[in-house]
GROMACS .gro file of C-alpha atoms in nm:
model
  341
    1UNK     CA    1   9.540   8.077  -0.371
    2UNK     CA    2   9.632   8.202  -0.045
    3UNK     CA    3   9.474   8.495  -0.027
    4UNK     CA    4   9.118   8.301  -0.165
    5UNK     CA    5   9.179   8.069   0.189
    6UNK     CA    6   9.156   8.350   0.413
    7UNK     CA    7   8.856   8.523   0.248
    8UNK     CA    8   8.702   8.185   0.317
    9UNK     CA    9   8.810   8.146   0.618
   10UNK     CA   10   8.724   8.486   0.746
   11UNK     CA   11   8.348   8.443   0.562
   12UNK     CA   12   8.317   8.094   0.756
   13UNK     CA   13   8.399   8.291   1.057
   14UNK     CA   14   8.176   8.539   1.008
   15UNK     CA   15   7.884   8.252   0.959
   16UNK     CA   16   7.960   8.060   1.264
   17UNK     CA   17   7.951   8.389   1.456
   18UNK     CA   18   7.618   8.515   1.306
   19UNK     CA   19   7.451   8.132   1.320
   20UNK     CA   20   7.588   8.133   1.761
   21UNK     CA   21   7.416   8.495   1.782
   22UNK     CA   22   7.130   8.366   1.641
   23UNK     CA   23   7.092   8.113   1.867
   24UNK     CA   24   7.163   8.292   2.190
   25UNK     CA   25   6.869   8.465   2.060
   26UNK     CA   26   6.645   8.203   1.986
   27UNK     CA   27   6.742   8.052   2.309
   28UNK     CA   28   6.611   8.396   2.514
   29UNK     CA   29   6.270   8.384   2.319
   30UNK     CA   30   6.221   8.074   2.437
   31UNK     CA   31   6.279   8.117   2.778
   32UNK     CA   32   6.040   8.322   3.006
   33UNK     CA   33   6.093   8.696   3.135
   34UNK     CA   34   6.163   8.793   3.476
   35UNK     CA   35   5.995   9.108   3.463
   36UNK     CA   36   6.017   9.189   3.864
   37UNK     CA   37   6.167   9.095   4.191
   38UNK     CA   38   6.123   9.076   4.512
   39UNK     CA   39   6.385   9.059   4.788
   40UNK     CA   40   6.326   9.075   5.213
   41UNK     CA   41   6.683   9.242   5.345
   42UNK     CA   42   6.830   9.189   5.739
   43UNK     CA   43   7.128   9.284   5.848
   44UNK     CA   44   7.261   9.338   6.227
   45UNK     CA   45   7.514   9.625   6.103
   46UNK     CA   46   7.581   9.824   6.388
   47UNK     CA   47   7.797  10.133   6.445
   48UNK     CA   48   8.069  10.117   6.593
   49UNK     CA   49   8.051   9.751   6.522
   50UNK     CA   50   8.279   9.541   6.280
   51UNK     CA   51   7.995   9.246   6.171
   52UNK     CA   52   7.903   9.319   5.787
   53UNK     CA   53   7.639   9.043   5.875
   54UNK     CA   54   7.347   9.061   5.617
   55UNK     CA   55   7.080   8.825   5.466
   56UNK     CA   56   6.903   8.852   5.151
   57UNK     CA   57   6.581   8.596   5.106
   58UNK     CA   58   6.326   8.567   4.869
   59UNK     CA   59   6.003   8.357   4.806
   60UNK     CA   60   5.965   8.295   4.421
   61UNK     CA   61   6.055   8.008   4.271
   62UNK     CA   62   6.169   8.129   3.905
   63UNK     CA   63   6.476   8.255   4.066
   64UNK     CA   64   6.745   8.243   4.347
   65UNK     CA   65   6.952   8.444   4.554
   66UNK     CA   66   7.328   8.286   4.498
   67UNK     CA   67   7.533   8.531   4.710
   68UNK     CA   68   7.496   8.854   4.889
   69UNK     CA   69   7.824   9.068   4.995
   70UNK     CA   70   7.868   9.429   5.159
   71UNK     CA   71   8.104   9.622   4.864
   72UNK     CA   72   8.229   9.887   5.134
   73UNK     CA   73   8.283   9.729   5.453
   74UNK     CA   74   8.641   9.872   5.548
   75UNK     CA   75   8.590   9.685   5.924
   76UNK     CA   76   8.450   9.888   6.114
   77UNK     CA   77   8.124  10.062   6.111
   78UNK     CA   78   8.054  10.461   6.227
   79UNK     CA   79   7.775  10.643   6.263
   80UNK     CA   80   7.697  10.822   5.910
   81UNK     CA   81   7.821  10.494   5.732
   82UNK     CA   82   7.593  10.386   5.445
   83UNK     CA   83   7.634   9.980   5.405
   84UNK     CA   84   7.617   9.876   5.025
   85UNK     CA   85   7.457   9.556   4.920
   86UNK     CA   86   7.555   9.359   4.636
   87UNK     CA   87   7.268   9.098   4.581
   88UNK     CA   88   7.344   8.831   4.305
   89UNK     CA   89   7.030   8.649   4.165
   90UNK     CA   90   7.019   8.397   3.933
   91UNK     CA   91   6.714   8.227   3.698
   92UNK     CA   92   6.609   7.917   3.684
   93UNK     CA   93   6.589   7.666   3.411
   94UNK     CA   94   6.395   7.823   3.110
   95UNK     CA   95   6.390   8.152   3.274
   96UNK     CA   96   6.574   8.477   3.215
   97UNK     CA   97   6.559   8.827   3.338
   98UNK     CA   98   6.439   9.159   3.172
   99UNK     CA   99   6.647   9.473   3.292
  100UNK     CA  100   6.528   9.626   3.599
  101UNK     CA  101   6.456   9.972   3.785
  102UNK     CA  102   6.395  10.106   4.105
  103UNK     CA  103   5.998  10.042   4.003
  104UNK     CA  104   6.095   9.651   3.920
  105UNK     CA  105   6.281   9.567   4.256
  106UNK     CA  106   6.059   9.461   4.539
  107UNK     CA  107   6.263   9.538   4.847
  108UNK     CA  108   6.125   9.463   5.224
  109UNK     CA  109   6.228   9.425   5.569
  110UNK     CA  110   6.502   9.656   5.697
  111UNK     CA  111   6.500   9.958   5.565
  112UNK     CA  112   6.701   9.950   5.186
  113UNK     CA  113   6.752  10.168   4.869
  114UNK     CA  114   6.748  10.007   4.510
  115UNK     CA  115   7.092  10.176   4.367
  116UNK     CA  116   7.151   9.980   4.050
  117UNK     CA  117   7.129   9.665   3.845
  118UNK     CA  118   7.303   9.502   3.568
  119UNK     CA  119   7.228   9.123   3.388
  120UNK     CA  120   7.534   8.876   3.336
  121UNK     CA  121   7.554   8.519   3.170
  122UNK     CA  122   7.318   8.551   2.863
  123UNK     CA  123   7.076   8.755   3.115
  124UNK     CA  124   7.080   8.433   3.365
  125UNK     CA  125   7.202   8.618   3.616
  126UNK     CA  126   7.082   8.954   3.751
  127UNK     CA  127   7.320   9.156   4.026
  128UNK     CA  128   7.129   9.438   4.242
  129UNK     CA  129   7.280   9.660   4.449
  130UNK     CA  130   7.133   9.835   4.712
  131UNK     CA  131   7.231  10.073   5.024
  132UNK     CA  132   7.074  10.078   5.365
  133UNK     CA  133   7.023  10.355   5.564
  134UNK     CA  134   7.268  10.561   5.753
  135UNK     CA  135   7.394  10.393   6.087
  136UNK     CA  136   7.319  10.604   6.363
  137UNK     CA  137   7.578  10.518   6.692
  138UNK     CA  138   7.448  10.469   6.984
  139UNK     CA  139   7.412  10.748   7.247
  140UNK     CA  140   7.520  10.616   7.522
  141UNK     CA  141   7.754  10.806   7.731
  142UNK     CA  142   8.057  10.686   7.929
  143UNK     CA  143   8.328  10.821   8.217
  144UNK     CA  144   8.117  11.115   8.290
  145UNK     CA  145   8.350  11.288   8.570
  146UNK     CA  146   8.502  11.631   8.706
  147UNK     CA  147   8.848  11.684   8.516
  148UNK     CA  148   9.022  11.651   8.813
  149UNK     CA  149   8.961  11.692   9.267
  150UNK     CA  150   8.965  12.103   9.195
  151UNK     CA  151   8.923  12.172   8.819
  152UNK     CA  152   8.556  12.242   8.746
  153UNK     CA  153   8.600  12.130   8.340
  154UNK     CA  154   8.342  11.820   8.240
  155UNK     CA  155   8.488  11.589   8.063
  156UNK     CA  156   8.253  11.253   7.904
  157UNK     CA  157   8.349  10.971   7.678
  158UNK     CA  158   8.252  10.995   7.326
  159UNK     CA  159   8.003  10.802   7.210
  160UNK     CA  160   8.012  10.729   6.867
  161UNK     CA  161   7.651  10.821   6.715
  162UNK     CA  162   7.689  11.207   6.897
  163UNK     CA  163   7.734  11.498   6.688
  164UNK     CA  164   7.723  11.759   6.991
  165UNK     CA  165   7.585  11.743   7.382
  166UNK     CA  166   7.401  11.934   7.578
  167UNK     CA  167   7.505  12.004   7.954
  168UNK     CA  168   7.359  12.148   8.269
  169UNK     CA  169   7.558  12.271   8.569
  170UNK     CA  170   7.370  12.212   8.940
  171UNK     CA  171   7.478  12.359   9.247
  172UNK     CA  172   7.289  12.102   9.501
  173UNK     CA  173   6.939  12.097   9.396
  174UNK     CA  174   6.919  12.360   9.185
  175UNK     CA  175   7.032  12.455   8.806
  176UNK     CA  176   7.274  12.690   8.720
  177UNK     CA  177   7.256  12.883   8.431
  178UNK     CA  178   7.068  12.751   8.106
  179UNK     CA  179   7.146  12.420   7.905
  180UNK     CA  180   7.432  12.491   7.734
  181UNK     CA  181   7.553  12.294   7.378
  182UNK     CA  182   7.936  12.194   7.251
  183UNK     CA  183   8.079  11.947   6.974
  184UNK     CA  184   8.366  11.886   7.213
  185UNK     CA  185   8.398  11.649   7.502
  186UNK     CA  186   8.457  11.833   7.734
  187UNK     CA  187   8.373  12.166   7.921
  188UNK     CA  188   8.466  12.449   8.173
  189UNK     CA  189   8.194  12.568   8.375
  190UNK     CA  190   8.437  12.764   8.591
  191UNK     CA  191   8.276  13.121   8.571
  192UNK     CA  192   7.967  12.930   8.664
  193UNK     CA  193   8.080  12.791   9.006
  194UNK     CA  194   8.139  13.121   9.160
  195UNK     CA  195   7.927  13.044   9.508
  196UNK     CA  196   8.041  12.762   9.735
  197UNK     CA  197   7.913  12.460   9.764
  198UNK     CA  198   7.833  12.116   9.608
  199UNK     CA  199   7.820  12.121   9.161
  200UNK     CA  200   7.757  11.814   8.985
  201UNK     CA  201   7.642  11.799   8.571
  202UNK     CA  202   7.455  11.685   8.326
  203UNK     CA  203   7.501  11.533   8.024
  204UNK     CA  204   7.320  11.401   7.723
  205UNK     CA  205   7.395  11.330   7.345
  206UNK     CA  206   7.220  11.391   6.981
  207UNK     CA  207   7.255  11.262   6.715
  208UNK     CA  208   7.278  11.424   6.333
  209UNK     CA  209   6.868  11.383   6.360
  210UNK     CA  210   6.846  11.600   6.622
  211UNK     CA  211   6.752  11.287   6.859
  212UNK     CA  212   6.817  11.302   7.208
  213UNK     CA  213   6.939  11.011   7.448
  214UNK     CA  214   6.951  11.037   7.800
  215UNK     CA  215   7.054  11.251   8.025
  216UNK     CA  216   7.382  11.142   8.246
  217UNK     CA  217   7.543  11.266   8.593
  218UNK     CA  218   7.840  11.329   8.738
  219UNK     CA  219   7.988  11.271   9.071
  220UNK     CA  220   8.000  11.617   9.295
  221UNK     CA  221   8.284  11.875   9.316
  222UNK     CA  222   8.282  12.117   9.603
  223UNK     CA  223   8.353  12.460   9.541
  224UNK     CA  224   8.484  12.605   9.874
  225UNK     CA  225   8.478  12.979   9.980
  226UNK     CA  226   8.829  13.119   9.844
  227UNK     CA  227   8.754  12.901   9.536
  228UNK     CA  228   8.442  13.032   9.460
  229UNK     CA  229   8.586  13.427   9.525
  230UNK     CA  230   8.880  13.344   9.334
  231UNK     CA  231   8.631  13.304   9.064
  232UNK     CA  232   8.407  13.626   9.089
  233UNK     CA  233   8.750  13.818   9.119
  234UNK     CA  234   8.857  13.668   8.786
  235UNK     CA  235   9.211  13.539   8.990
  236UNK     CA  236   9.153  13.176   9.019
  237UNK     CA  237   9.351  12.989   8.766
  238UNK     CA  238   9.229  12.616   8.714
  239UNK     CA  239   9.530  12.424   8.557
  240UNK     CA  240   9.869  12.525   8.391
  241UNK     CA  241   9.875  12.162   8.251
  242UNK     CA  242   9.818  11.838   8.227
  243UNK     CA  243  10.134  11.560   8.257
  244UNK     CA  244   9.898  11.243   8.232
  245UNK     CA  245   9.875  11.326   7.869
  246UNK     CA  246   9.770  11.582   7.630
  247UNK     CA  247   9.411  11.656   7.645
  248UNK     CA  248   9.201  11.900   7.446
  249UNK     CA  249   9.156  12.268   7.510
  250UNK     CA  250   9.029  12.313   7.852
  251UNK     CA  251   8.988  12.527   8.130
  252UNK     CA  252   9.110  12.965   8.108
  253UNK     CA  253   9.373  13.036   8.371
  254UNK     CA  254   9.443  13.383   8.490
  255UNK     CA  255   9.721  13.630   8.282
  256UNK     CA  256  10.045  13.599   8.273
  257UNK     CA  257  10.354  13.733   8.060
  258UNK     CA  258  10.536  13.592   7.749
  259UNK     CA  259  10.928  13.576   7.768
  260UNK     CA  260  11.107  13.422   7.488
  261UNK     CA  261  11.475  13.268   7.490
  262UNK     CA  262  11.725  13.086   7.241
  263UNK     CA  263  11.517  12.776   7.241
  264UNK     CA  264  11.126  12.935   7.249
  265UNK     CA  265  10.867  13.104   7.367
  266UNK     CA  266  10.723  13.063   7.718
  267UNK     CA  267  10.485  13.170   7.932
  268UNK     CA  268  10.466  13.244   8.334
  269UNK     CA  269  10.257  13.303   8.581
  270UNK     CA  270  10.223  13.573   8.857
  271UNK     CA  271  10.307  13.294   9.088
  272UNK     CA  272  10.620  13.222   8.909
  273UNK     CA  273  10.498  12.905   8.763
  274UNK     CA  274  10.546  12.820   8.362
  275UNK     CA  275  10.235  12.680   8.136
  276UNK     CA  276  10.406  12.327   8.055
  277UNK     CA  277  10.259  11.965   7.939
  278UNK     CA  278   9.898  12.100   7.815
  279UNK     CA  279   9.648  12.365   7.665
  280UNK     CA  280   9.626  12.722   7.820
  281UNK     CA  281   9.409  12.992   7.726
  282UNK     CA  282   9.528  13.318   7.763
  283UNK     CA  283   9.325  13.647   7.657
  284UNK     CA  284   9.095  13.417   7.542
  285UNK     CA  285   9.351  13.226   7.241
  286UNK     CA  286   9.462  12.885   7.300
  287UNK     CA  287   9.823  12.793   7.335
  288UNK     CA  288   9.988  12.466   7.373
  289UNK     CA  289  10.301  12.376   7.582
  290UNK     CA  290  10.550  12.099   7.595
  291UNK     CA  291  10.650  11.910   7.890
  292UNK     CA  292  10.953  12.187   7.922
  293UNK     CA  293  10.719  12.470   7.925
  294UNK     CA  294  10.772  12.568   7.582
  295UNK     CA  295  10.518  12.676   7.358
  296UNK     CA  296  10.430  12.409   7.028
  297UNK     CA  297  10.339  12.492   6.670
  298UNK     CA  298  10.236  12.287   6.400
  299UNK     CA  299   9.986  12.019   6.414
  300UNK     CA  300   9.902  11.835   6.737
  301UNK     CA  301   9.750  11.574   6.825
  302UNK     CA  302   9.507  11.563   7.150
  303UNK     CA  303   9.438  11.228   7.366
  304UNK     CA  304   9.066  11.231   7.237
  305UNK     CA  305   9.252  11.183   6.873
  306UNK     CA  306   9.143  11.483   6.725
  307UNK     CA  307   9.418  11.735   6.519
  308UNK     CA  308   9.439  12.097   6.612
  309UNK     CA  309   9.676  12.379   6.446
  310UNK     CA  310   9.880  12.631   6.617
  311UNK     CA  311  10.031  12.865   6.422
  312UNK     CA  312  10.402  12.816   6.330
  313UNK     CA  313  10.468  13.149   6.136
  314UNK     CA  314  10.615  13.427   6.353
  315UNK     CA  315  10.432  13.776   6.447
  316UNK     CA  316  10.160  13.851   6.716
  317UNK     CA  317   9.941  13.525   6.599
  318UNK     CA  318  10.256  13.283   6.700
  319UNK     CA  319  10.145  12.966   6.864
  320UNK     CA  320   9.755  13.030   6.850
  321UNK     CA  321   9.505  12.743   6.788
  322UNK     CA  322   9.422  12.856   6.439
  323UNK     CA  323   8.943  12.784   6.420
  324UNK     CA  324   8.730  12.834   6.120
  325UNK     CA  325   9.020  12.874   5.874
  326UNK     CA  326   9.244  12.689   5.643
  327UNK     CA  327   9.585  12.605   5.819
  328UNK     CA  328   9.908  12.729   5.585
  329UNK     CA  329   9.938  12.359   5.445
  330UNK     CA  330   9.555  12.386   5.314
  331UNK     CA  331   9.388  12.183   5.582
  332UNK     CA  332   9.024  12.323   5.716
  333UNK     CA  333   8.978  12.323   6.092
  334UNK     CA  334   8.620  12.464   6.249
  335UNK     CA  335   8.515  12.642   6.495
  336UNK     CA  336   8.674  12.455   6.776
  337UNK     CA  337   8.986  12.404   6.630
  338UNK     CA  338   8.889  12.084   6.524
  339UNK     CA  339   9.089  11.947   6.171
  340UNK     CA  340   8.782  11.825   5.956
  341UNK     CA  341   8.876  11.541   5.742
   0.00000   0.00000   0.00000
């Protein structure tokens, strides 16, 4: 008797579930297809902004747009970013949408990508997801100065939507040298100030599209006499450091000669002077020193925030700034010594 109960009950189930799908379906013939949309995107994203500010509007009147959210906004926006749109539409009364493509999705206003679609509540409600284009940063360019009274290295502020700059060196009116091109923010234009007188530069930004913004000056820096034969003779030695906080590889000083006690290597200078609190180059490889004048391995960190590796393991290569490689722990830094995430 039992048993004959739950074959009943389980056939009664079976009923009640085939007579519900029925219905659903009778209930979408009745209704009307949504066969297209159409959808008018703004949004003030900015990089190097934090607003995830976006509107979604439409003009029919067989549907709605119920909510509209940015799926990757981590807050804050940088150039490169691709904003994600997740557009939630719903029918009204005695209306119900078909599945959609990239063909079926009107989109207007800024510029935006149809990605995907998918239908919930018994096809009621339609989501669409779509992705703007790629934020480009502005190229503005700020706190473009001399490194210091007597170092002739340019240093700039980085502005957010750059990928390199282009500089020019000028010795009063006139150019010296051609345009030259870096992915760093900075640069030494010392073997290029080997005449005295009055240098200022200029600098300018682009962006991953090869746009250009515009072109910014520094104050002057005058070269004097002995500075400027200093220069020709290959003697004149621009910095041995910088104690106002680590900065990135900079200016080339003149040789020197390794010693090495219990504690570390260090290096020092004809004058007697020791490479301590910054970046040296020396026979053209980049070192860098602590504030004691000994010389660091390992990662390190520079006050622009970028990572560069000097190389920990012992032999002639000790202590270099390791470019275009793959550190020993298996991270890849480029050509400037730059870690790339």
């Amino acid at each position: 008797m039992k048993q004959w109960k739950k074959e009943w009950l389980r056939i009664g189930g079976v009923c009640l579930l085939t007579i519900a799908l029925a219905g659903n379906v009778m209930a979408a013939e009745e209704r009307t297809k949504i066969n297209q949309v159409s959808l008018r995107v703004q949004s003030s994203i900015q990089a190097g902004g934090d607003s995830s500010d976006v509107s979604v509007t439409t003009d029919a009147n067989t549907y709605s747009v119920e909510d509209v959210s940015v799926v990757n906004d981590d807050g804050q926006w940088t150039s490169g970013d691709v904003p994600r749109i997740e557009v939630t539409l719903e029918a009204a009364n005695d209306y119900y949408f078909d599945t959609m493509s990239k063909s079926k999705v009107k989109l207007s206003g800024d510029d935006a990508t149809y990605v995907t679609s998918h239908r919930e509540d018994n096809k009621s409600v339609l989501i669409v997801t779509v992705k703007l284009d790629a934020l480009e940063g502005s190229l503005e360019i700020e706190s473009v100065e001399w490194e210091g009274d007597d170092t002739p290295v340019a240093r700039w502020e980085t502005t957010d939507g750059a990928k390199s700059y282009q500089l020019r060196l000028y010795r009063g009116n006139t150019s010296v040298g051609s345009v030259v091109t870096t992915t760093n923010e900075y640069y030494d234009f010392t073997s290029s100030m080997n005449r005295e007188g009055e240098y200022y530069f200029k600098v300018r930004a682009i962006n991953s599209n090869s746009k250009r913004g515009d072109w910014y000056e520094s104050d002057s820096l005058y070269i004097d006499e002995d500075t400027a034969n200093a220069v020709k003779n290959g003697t004149y030695q621009t910095s041995t450091g910088n104690n106002n906080g680590l900065g990135a590889p900079g200016s080339a000083p003149v040789e020197g000669v390794w010693q090495r006690n219990d504690i570390g290597w260090q290096y020092r200078w004809p004058d007697g002077n020791y490479s301590r609190g910054g970046w040296v180059m020396i026979k053209n490889i980049w070192y860098c020193f602590d504030d004691n004048a000994y010389m660091r391995t390992g990662w390190i960190q520079a006050s622009d925030g970028k990572w560069y590796y000097c190389d920990p393991r012992e032999g002639s290569g000790q202590g270099a700034m390791m470019t275009n490689t793959v550190t020993p722990d298996g991270y890849w830094v480029d050509a400037n010594g730059v870690w790339i995430p």
